[in-house]
Structures are given as C-alpha cells and as structure tokens.
Amino acid sequence: AQKITQTQPGMFVQEKEAVTLDCTYDTSDPSYGLFWYKQPSSGEMIFLIYQGSYDQQNATEGRYSLNFQKARKSANLVISASQLGDSAMYFCAMREGRNAGNMLTFGGGTRLMVKP
Amino acid sequence: DTAVSQTPKYLVTQMGNDKSIKCEQNLGHDTMYWYKQDSKKFLKIMFSYNNKELIINETVPNRFSPKSPDKAHLNLHINSLELGDSAVYFCASSEMTSADNEQFFGPGTRLTVL
C-alpha cells in the first residue's frame, strides 16, 4: 500500500481564490511528521509547512495552512488567496518515527495551475 | 548564502561511464540524504547518512556509492551508468534531533545518460 497518496494529479484555481490539495497517509507509527514541499518549474524543492502527529493545532505559515485530520489520516494543504507564482508541483511527504533515518516518503505530487 | 549546494547542475554522459555528484551543506546539520526524482516527478529516498555513517540504503544498486568525508559533505558516485539512471538527483540535509526535522534540499542535478 502506498504510504502517501495525492489523488489530484493536476488542479486549476482562479487567482485570488483558495485551493485545497489533498494528501492521505498510511502509518502505524504513533510518531510521525507530515510535510508539504513546493517545486516550481525551476526545479528546486521549497519547504512550505510541517505538522507533527502530536501537534494539537493545525499548522499555519502565512497563506499556507494544513488541515490535519488524524482519524482520517489526511493532511490537506490549503493555499489562500492564490497567486500566479503558486503555479508549481506540490508534494506531500511523511517522516515516520524518530529513528528511522528521518527519511521522507513522498506522494506522487499535484500540479497546481493558477489562472489569471 | 547557499544552504545546500550540488555540483554539477547538469550532467550529460554516455552509458557505461562513471560519474560523481558533489553535495555540501553549510547549515551544521548532522544528517544528509540523496533522493532520486524520475521523469514522472516521483521522489524516492536513496541514502541517508548521519554523522558520516550510512543509516539507510533503500535497495539502490551497488553501482551507486555514497561517500561522506565529513558531516558537511555527501557525494554520490555512480559506476557503469545506465539509461535508467537518467533522473534529477537531490541532496538534502536536516538535524536529526530537531523537532520537525525539516529537510533542506539542494537545487538538484539533472543527469542524462545517452
């Protein structure tokens, strides 16, 4: 079974509107972390936001927020007030446990396209 | 200041050749990684090193040999390159004991094997 699933290969959003990118995960480890990265067409990986499994509140970073629903094992990324520069690939990733080498397991990504 | 740097950015070579990609981080992190991103954009861990010691090798062919001369450097040497090795290779680093273990990625090296 896939550990990280992103079901939306591509999405369009109108500039200035909000958009939600879906991510579900699968782990039996009680301690894990969830990450979102942005990869623009230039190719670099840009860290956006992090949610720890024990965090009580949903993470927020500027226009990015993470809708963490632990019972559903989902960690959706919400981008408010979309901008043209938000057009990029977005990857959800998970780190399991504290001593598993801290490797990240990535989902397949969602390509977001912001329309003017 | 560049946090995680990789050289070269682009690498084009013939099948059967041996090549190396270098990675350096100036963040003082104790853990470094190599990831491979294939043509479908799928990212997969290859290696993880903590304080110069290998802690993960994710079923990577032994033609790939990472070398960590110190905890700020993790180089990737690839022998007998194959067409399927064509991909973007990302180096990353993090601090093992930090609360979120955010991984900082290098700019990537696009390897094309002809």
PDB file of C-alpha atoms in Angstrom:
ATOM      1  CA  ALA A   1       0.000   0.000   0.000  1.00  0.00           C
ATOM      2  CA  GLN A   2       1.181   3.493  -0.746  1.00  0.00           C
ATOM      3  CA  LYS A   3       2.230   5.418   2.299  1.00  0.00           C
ATOM      4  CA  ILE A   4       1.385   8.841   0.876  1.00  0.00           C
ATOM      5  CA  THR A   5      -1.403   9.350  -1.630  1.00  0.00           C
ATOM      6  CA  GLN A   6      -2.123  12.515  -3.537  1.00  0.00           C
ATOM      7  CA  THR A   7      -5.213  11.856  -5.618  1.00  0.00           C
ATOM      8  CA  GLN A   8      -5.169  15.041  -7.692  1.00  0.00           C
ATOM      9  CA  PRO A   9      -2.529  14.854 -10.433  1.00  0.00           C
ATOM     10  CA  GLY A  10      -3.491  18.331 -11.636  1.00  0.00           C
ATOM     11  CA  MET A  11      -5.640  21.210 -10.466  1.00  0.00           C
ATOM     12  CA  PHE A  12      -6.665  24.647 -11.673  1.00  0.00           C
ATOM     13  CA  VAL A  13      -7.544  27.541  -9.413  1.00  0.00           C
ATOM     14  CA  GLN A  14      -8.522  31.117 -10.190  1.00  0.00           C
ATOM     15  CA  GLU A  15      -6.140  33.783  -8.973  1.00  0.00           C
ATOM     16  CA  LYS A  16      -7.099  35.128  -5.506  1.00  0.00           C
ATOM     17  CA  GLU A  17      -9.217  32.088  -4.687  1.00  0.00           C
ATOM     18  CA  ALA A  18      -8.368  29.428  -2.099  1.00  0.00           C
ATOM     19  CA  VAL A  19      -7.436  25.884  -3.082  1.00  0.00           C
ATOM     20  CA  THR A  20      -7.090  22.620  -1.174  1.00  0.00           C
ATOM     21  CA  LEU A  21      -4.575  19.978  -2.185  1.00  0.00           C
ATOM     22  CA  ASP A  22      -5.364  16.525  -0.834  1.00  0.00           C
ATOM     23  CA  CYS A  23      -2.990  14.184   0.946  1.00  0.00           C
ATOM     24  CA  THR A  24      -3.735  10.955   2.784  1.00  0.00           C
ATOM     25  CA  TYR A  25      -1.156   8.858   4.567  1.00  0.00           C
ATOM     26  CA  ASP A  26      -0.764   5.397   5.983  1.00  0.00           C
ATOM     27  CA  THR A  27       1.330   4.557   9.011  1.00  0.00           C
ATOM     28  CA  SER A  28       1.063   2.517  12.194  1.00  0.00           C
ATOM     29  CA  ASP A  29       3.768   4.560  13.910  1.00  0.00           C
ATOM     30  CA  PRO A  30       2.285   6.890  16.555  1.00  0.00           C
ATOM     31  CA  SER A  31       5.083   9.405  15.999  1.00  0.00           C
ATOM     32  CA  TYR A  32       5.332  10.897  12.538  1.00  0.00           C
ATOM     33  CA  GLY A  33       5.654  14.200  10.739  1.00  0.00           C
ATOM     34  CA  LEU A  34       3.918  15.476   7.647  1.00  0.00           C
ATOM     35  CA  PHE A  35       5.483  17.954   5.254  1.00  0.00           C
ATOM     36  CA  TRP A  36       4.492  19.889   2.176  1.00  0.00           C
ATOM     37  CA  TYR A  37       7.038  20.974  -0.407  1.00  0.00           C
ATOM     38  CA  LYS A  38       6.606  23.162  -3.482  1.00  0.00           C
ATOM     39  CA  GLN A  39       8.568  22.505  -6.665  1.00  0.00           C
ATOM     40  CA  PRO A  40       8.307  25.326  -9.224  1.00  0.00           C
ATOM     41  CA  SER A  41       9.294  24.816 -12.847  1.00  0.00           C
ATOM     42  CA  SER A  42      12.845  25.853 -11.967  1.00  0.00           C
ATOM     43  CA  GLY A  43      13.125  22.539 -10.099  1.00  0.00           C
ATOM     44  CA  GLU A  44      14.116  23.397  -6.544  1.00  0.00           C
ATOM     45  CA  MET A  45      12.266  21.903  -3.572  1.00  0.00           C
ATOM     46  CA  ILE A  46      10.864  24.552  -1.245  1.00  0.00           C
ATOM     47  CA  PHE A  47       9.648  23.608   2.235  1.00  0.00           C
ATOM     48  CA  LEU A  48       6.208  25.055   2.980  1.00  0.00           C
ATOM     49  CA  ILE A  49       4.766  23.648   6.167  1.00  0.00           C
ATOM     50  CA  TYR A  50       5.115  20.909   8.781  1.00  0.00           C
ATOM     51  CA  GLN A  51       2.649  19.091  11.050  1.00  0.00           C
ATOM     52  CA  GLY A  52       3.721  16.736  13.812  1.00  0.00           C
ATOM     53  CA  SER A  53       1.490  13.833  14.771  1.00  0.00           C
ATOM     54  CA  TYR A  54       1.222  15.079  18.351  1.00  0.00           C
ATOM     55  CA  ASP A  55       0.546  18.696  17.452  1.00  0.00           C
ATOM     56  CA  GLN A  56      -2.821  19.757  18.795  1.00  0.00           C
ATOM     57  CA  GLN A  57      -3.371  22.605  16.388  1.00  0.00           C
ATOM     58  CA  ASN A  58      -3.278  22.738  12.623  1.00  0.00           C
ATOM     59  CA  ALA A  59      -0.067  24.255  11.293  1.00  0.00           C
ATOM     60  CA  THR A  60      -0.174  27.613   9.532  1.00  0.00           C
ATOM     61  CA  GLU A  61       2.532  29.531   7.653  1.00  0.00           C
ATOM     62  CA  GLY A  62       1.358  32.717   6.011  1.00  0.00           C
ATOM     63  CA  ARG A  63      -1.056  31.800   3.201  1.00  0.00           C
ATOM     64  CA  TYR A  64      -0.470  28.081   3.802  1.00  0.00           C
ATOM     65  CA  SER A  65      -2.384  26.029   6.330  1.00  0.00           C
ATOM     66  CA  LEU A  66      -2.529  22.318   6.905  1.00  0.00           C
ATOM     67  CA  ASN A  67      -5.908  20.724   7.542  1.00  0.00           C
ATOM     68  CA  PHE A  68      -4.796  17.826   9.732  1.00  0.00           C
ATOM     69  CA  GLN A  69      -7.438  15.177  10.370  1.00  0.00           C
ATOM     70  CA  LYS A  70      -5.662  12.460  12.308  1.00  0.00           C
ATOM     71  CA  ALA A  71      -8.526   9.978  12.474  1.00  0.00           C
ATOM     72  CA  ARG A  72      -8.945  10.170   8.702  1.00  0.00           C
ATOM     73  CA  LYS A  73      -5.169  10.162   8.172  1.00  0.00           C
ATOM     74  CA  SER A  74      -5.359  13.202   5.979  1.00  0.00           C
ATOM     75  CA  ALA A  75      -3.130  16.277   5.830  1.00  0.00           C
ATOM     76  CA  ASN A  76      -4.526  18.566   3.172  1.00  0.00           C
ATOM     77  CA  LEU A  77      -2.736  21.756   2.211  1.00  0.00           C
ATOM     78  CA  VAL A  78      -4.858  24.881   1.930  1.00  0.00           C
ATOM     79  CA  ILE A  79      -3.482  27.839  -0.012  1.00  0.00           C
ATOM     80  CA  SER A  80      -5.465  31.020   0.491  1.00  0.00           C
ATOM     81  CA  ALA A  81      -5.598  33.913  -1.972  1.00  0.00           C
ATOM     82  CA  SER A  82      -3.791  32.056  -4.778  1.00  0.00           C
ATOM     83  CA  GLN A  83      -1.153  33.945  -6.717  1.00  0.00           C
ATOM     84  CA  LEU A  84       0.256  33.275 -10.168  1.00  0.00           C
ATOM     85  CA  GLY A  85       3.550  32.348  -8.526  1.00  0.00           C
ATOM     86  CA  ASP A  86       1.837  29.478  -6.729  1.00  0.00           C
ATOM     87  CA  SER A  87       1.737  27.530 -10.007  1.00  0.00           C
ATOM     88  CA  ALA A  88       4.004  24.563  -9.298  1.00  0.00           C
ATOM     89  CA  MET A  89       4.135  20.898  -8.285  1.00  0.00           C
ATOM     90  CA  TYR A  90       3.223  20.284  -4.649  1.00  0.00           C
ATOM     91  CA  PHE A  91       4.437  17.246  -2.753  1.00  0.00           C
ATOM     92  CA  CYS A  92       3.150  15.827   0.480  1.00  0.00           C
ATOM     93  CA  ALA A  93       5.698  13.798   2.456  1.00  0.00           C
ATOM     94  CA  MET A  94       5.882  11.839   5.699  1.00  0.00           C
ATOM     95  CA  ARG A  95       8.618  11.014   8.173  1.00  0.00           C
ATOM     96  CA  GLU A  96       7.836   8.013  10.371  1.00  0.00           C
ATOM     97  CA  GLY A  97       9.231   7.590  13.844  1.00  0.00           C
ATOM     98  CA  ARG A  98      12.203   9.381  15.317  1.00  0.00           C
ATOM     99  CA  ASN A  99      14.998   6.980  14.438  1.00  0.00           C
ATOM    100  CA  ALA A 100      14.106   5.699  11.015  1.00  0.00           C
ATOM    101  CA  GLY A 101      16.885   7.731   9.450  1.00  0.00           C
ATOM    102  CA  ASN A 102      14.422  10.588   9.127  1.00  0.00           C
ATOM    103  CA  MET A 103      13.877   9.729   5.502  1.00  0.00           C
ATOM    104  CA  LEU A 104      10.887  11.308   3.812  1.00  0.00           C
ATOM    105  CA  THR A 105       8.379   9.272   1.832  1.00  0.00           C
ATOM    106  CA  PHE A 106       6.768  11.392  -0.872  1.00  0.00           C
ATOM    107  CA  GLY A 107       3.424  11.295  -2.598  1.00  0.00           C
ATOM    108  CA  GLY A 108       3.163  11.490  -6.366  1.00  0.00           C
ATOM    109  CA  GLY A 109       2.559  15.230  -6.352  1.00  0.00           C
ATOM    110  CA  THR A 110      -0.167  17.594  -7.548  1.00  0.00           C
ATOM    111  CA  ARG A 111       0.436  20.099 -10.317  1.00  0.00           C
ATOM    112  CA  LEU A 112      -1.337  23.338  -9.441  1.00  0.00           C
ATOM    113  CA  MET A 113      -2.027  25.874 -12.141  1.00  0.00           C
ATOM    114  CA  VAL A 114      -3.251  29.327 -11.150  1.00  0.00           C
ATOM    115  CA  LYS A 115      -5.340  31.100 -13.784  1.00  0.00           C
ATOM    116  CA  PRO A 116      -5.228  34.904 -14.090  1.00  0.00           C
TER     117      PRO A 116
ATOM    118  CA  ASP B   1      24.319  32.153   1.344  1.00  0.00           C
ATOM    119  CA  THR B   2      23.684  28.778  -0.239  1.00  0.00           C
ATOM    120  CA  ALA B   3      22.459  26.286   2.362  1.00  0.00           C
ATOM    121  CA  VAL B   4      22.716  23.041   0.364  1.00  0.00           C
ATOM    122  CA  SER B   5      24.719  23.123  -2.842  1.00  0.00           C
ATOM    123  CA  GLN B   6      25.232  20.486  -5.503  1.00  0.00           C
ATOM    124  CA  THR B   7      27.602  20.284  -8.427  1.00  0.00           C
ATOM    125  CA  PRO B   8      27.176  19.928 -11.283  1.00  0.00           C
ATOM    126  CA  LYS B   9      23.677  21.198 -12.006  1.00  0.00           C
ATOM    127  CA  TYR B  10      23.545  19.329 -15.298  1.00  0.00           C
ATOM    128  CA  LEU B  11      25.395  16.177 -16.274  1.00  0.00           C
ATOM    129  CA  VAL B  12      25.170  14.531 -19.688  1.00  0.00           C
ATOM    130  CA  THR B  13      27.153  11.360 -20.229  1.00  0.00           C
ATOM    131  CA  GLN B  14      27.316   8.102 -22.141  1.00  0.00           C
ATOM    132  CA  MET B  15      26.157   4.711 -20.932  1.00  0.00           C
ATOM    133  CA  GLY B  16      28.873   2.804 -19.134  1.00  0.00           C
ATOM    134  CA  ASN B  17      30.688   5.872 -17.821  1.00  0.00           C
ATOM    135  CA  ASP B  18      31.398   6.616 -14.163  1.00  0.00           C
ATOM    136  CA  LYS B  19      30.367   9.972 -12.739  1.00  0.00           C
ATOM    137  CA  SER B  20      30.155  11.790  -9.401  1.00  0.00           C
ATOM    138  CA  ILE B  21      27.823  14.404  -7.966  1.00  0.00           C
ATOM    139  CA  LYS B  22      29.003  16.512  -5.047  1.00  0.00           C
ATOM    140  CA  CYS B  23      26.898  17.913  -2.227  1.00  0.00           C
ATOM    141  CA  GLU B  24      27.787  20.316   0.551  1.00  0.00           C
ATOM    142  CA  GLN B  25      25.690  21.880   3.290  1.00  0.00           C
ATOM    143  CA  ASN B  26      26.665  24.824   5.474  1.00  0.00           C
ATOM    144  CA  LEU B  27      23.791  24.510   7.930  1.00  0.00           C
ATOM    145  CA  GLY B  28      25.685  22.488  10.515  1.00  0.00           C
ATOM    146  CA  HIS B  29      23.250  19.590  10.109  1.00  0.00           C
ATOM    147  CA  ASP B  30      24.232  16.083  11.119  1.00  0.00           C
ATOM    148  CA  THR B  31      22.191  14.136   8.568  1.00  0.00           C
ATOM    149  CA  MET B  32      22.342  14.187   4.781  1.00  0.00           C
ATOM    150  CA  TYR B  33      20.335  12.405   2.118  1.00  0.00           C
ATOM    151  CA  TRP B  34      20.193  11.587  -1.564  1.00  0.00           C
ATOM    152  CA  TYR B  35      16.831  11.421  -3.333  1.00  0.00           C
ATOM    153  CA  LYS B  36      16.083  10.481  -6.943  1.00  0.00           C
ATOM    154  CA  GLN B  37      13.273  12.139  -8.909  1.00  0.00           C
ATOM    155  CA  ASP B  38      12.271  10.231 -12.025  1.00  0.00           C
ATOM    156  CA  SER B  39      10.733  11.507 -15.236  1.00  0.00           C
ATOM    157  CA  LYS B  40       7.242  11.244 -13.707  1.00  0.00           C
ATOM    158  CA  LYS B  41       8.350  13.531 -10.856  1.00  0.00           C
ATOM    159  CA  PHE B  42       8.260  10.728  -8.303  1.00  0.00           C
ATOM    160  CA  LEU B  43      10.744  11.337  -5.475  1.00  0.00           C
ATOM    161  CA  LYS B  44      12.356   8.427  -3.671  1.00  0.00           C
ATOM    162  CA  ILE B  45      14.970   8.232  -0.934  1.00  0.00           C
ATOM    163  CA  MET B  46      18.239   6.564  -1.914  1.00  0.00           C
ATOM    164  CA  PHE B  47      20.575   7.053   1.046  1.00  0.00           C
ATOM    165  CA  SER B  48      20.622   8.653   4.448  1.00  0.00           C
ATOM    166  CA  TYR B  49      23.830   9.454   6.339  1.00  0.00           C
ATOM    167  CA  ASN B  50      24.099  10.567   9.957  1.00  0.00           C
ATOM    168  CA  ASN B  51      27.442  11.930  11.139  1.00  0.00           C
ATOM    169  CA  LYS B  52      29.204  10.333   8.179  1.00  0.00           C
ATOM    170  CA  GLU B  53      27.652   6.918   8.763  1.00  0.00           C
ATOM    171  CA  LEU B  54      25.189   5.221   6.446  1.00  0.00           C
ATOM    172  CA  ILE B  55      21.831   4.635   8.118  1.00  0.00           C
ATOM    173  CA  ILE B  56      19.571   3.934   5.151  1.00  0.00           C
ATOM    174  CA  ASN B  57      20.214   2.345   1.781  1.00  0.00           C
ATOM    175  CA  GLU B  58      16.896   1.906   0.049  1.00  0.00           C
ATOM    176  CA  THR B  59      17.542  -1.005  -2.326  1.00  0.00           C
ATOM    177  CA  VAL B  60      19.787   1.051  -4.510  1.00  0.00           C
ATOM    178  CA  PRO B  61      22.058  -0.894  -6.908  1.00  0.00           C
ATOM    179  CA  ASN B  62      25.611  -1.134  -5.658  1.00  0.00           C
ATOM    180  CA  ARG B  63      26.724   0.841  -8.717  1.00  0.00           C
ATOM    181  CA  PHE B  64      25.741   3.808  -6.547  1.00  0.00           C
ATOM    182  CA  SER B  65      28.226   4.519  -3.804  1.00  0.00           C
ATOM    183  CA  PRO B  66      27.791   7.458  -1.467  1.00  0.00           C
ATOM    184  CA  LYS B  67      30.818   8.898   0.275  1.00  0.00           C
ATOM    185  CA  SER B  68      30.747  11.227   3.254  1.00  0.00           C
ATOM    186  CA  PRO B  69      34.214  12.624   4.036  1.00  0.00           C
ATOM    187  CA  ASP B  70      32.731  14.797   6.802  1.00  0.00           C
ATOM    188  CA  LYS B  71      29.275  15.630   8.014  1.00  0.00           C
ATOM    189  CA  ALA B  72      29.022  18.670   5.716  1.00  0.00           C
ATOM    190  CA  HIS B  73      29.572  16.658   2.531  1.00  0.00           C
ATOM    191  CA  LEU B  74      27.818  13.718   0.930  1.00  0.00           C
ATOM    192  CA  ASN B  75      28.978  12.827  -2.558  1.00  0.00           C
ATOM    193  CA  LEU B  76      27.367  10.309  -4.883  1.00  0.00           C
ATOM    194  CA  HIS B  77      29.469   8.220  -7.217  1.00  0.00           C
ATOM    195  CA  ILE B  78      27.781   6.180  -9.927  1.00  0.00           C
ATOM    196  CA  ASN B  79      29.586   3.421 -11.824  1.00  0.00           C
ATOM    197  CA  SER B  80      28.650   1.949 -15.192  1.00  0.00           C
ATOM    198  CA  LEU B  81      25.825   4.392 -15.849  1.00  0.00           C
ATOM    199  CA  GLU B  82      22.639   3.007 -17.396  1.00  0.00           C
ATOM    200  CA  LEU B  83      19.845   4.704 -19.332  1.00  0.00           C
ATOM    201  CA  GLY B  84      17.510   4.215 -16.357  1.00  0.00           C
ATOM    202  CA  ASP B  85      19.779   6.316 -14.170  1.00  0.00           C
ATOM    203  CA  SER B  86      18.609   9.420 -16.029  1.00  0.00           C
ATOM    204  CA  ALA B  87      16.812  11.498 -13.399  1.00  0.00           C
ATOM    205  CA  VAL B  88      17.168  14.521 -11.157  1.00  0.00           C
ATOM    206  CA  TYR B  89      19.180  13.774  -8.031  1.00  0.00           C
ATOM    207  CA  PHE B  90      18.554  15.869  -4.955  1.00  0.00           C
ATOM    208  CA  CYS B  91      20.777  16.153  -1.938  1.00  0.00           C
ATOM    209  CA  ALA B  92      19.166  17.248   1.328  1.00  0.00           C
ATOM    210  CA  SER B  93      20.156  17.799   4.929  1.00  0.00           C
ATOM    211  CA  SER B  94      18.487  18.015   8.323  1.00  0.00           C
ATOM    212  CA  GLU B  95      19.235  17.980  12.021  1.00  0.00           C
ATOM    213  CA  MET B  96      18.300  14.573  13.424  1.00  0.00           C
ATOM    214  CA  THR B  97      17.264  15.832  16.840  1.00  0.00           C
ATOM    215  CA  SER B  98      15.260  18.867  15.773  1.00  0.00           C
ATOM    216  CA  ALA B  99      11.546  18.780  16.476  1.00  0.00           C
ATOM    217  CA  ASP B 100      10.354  18.936  12.898  1.00  0.00           C
ATOM    218  CA  ASN B 101      13.404  17.565  11.024  1.00  0.00           C
ATOM    219  CA  GLU B 102      12.712  19.880   8.108  1.00  0.00           C
ATOM    220  CA  GLN B 103      14.871  18.739   5.242  1.00  0.00           C
ATOM    221  CA  PHE B 104      16.600  21.413   3.208  1.00  0.00           C
ATOM    222  CA  PHE B 105      17.083  20.420  -0.404  1.00  0.00           C
ATOM    223  CA  GLY B 106      19.812  21.313  -2.832  1.00  0.00           C
ATOM    224  CA  PRO B 107      18.958  22.631  -6.300  1.00  0.00           C
ATOM    225  CA  GLY B 108      19.178  19.187  -7.881  1.00  0.00           C
ATOM    226  CA  THR B 109      21.454  17.646 -10.508  1.00  0.00           C
ATOM    227  CA  ARG B 110      19.832  16.625 -13.775  1.00  0.00           C
ATOM    228  CA  LEU B 111      21.615  13.530 -15.027  1.00  0.00           C
ATOM    229  CA  THR B 112      21.054  12.449 -18.627  1.00  0.00           C
ATOM    230  CA  VAL B 113      22.525   9.155 -19.765  1.00  0.00           C
ATOM    231  CA  LEU B 114      22.715   8.720 -23.546  1.00  0.00           C
TER     232      LEU B 114
END
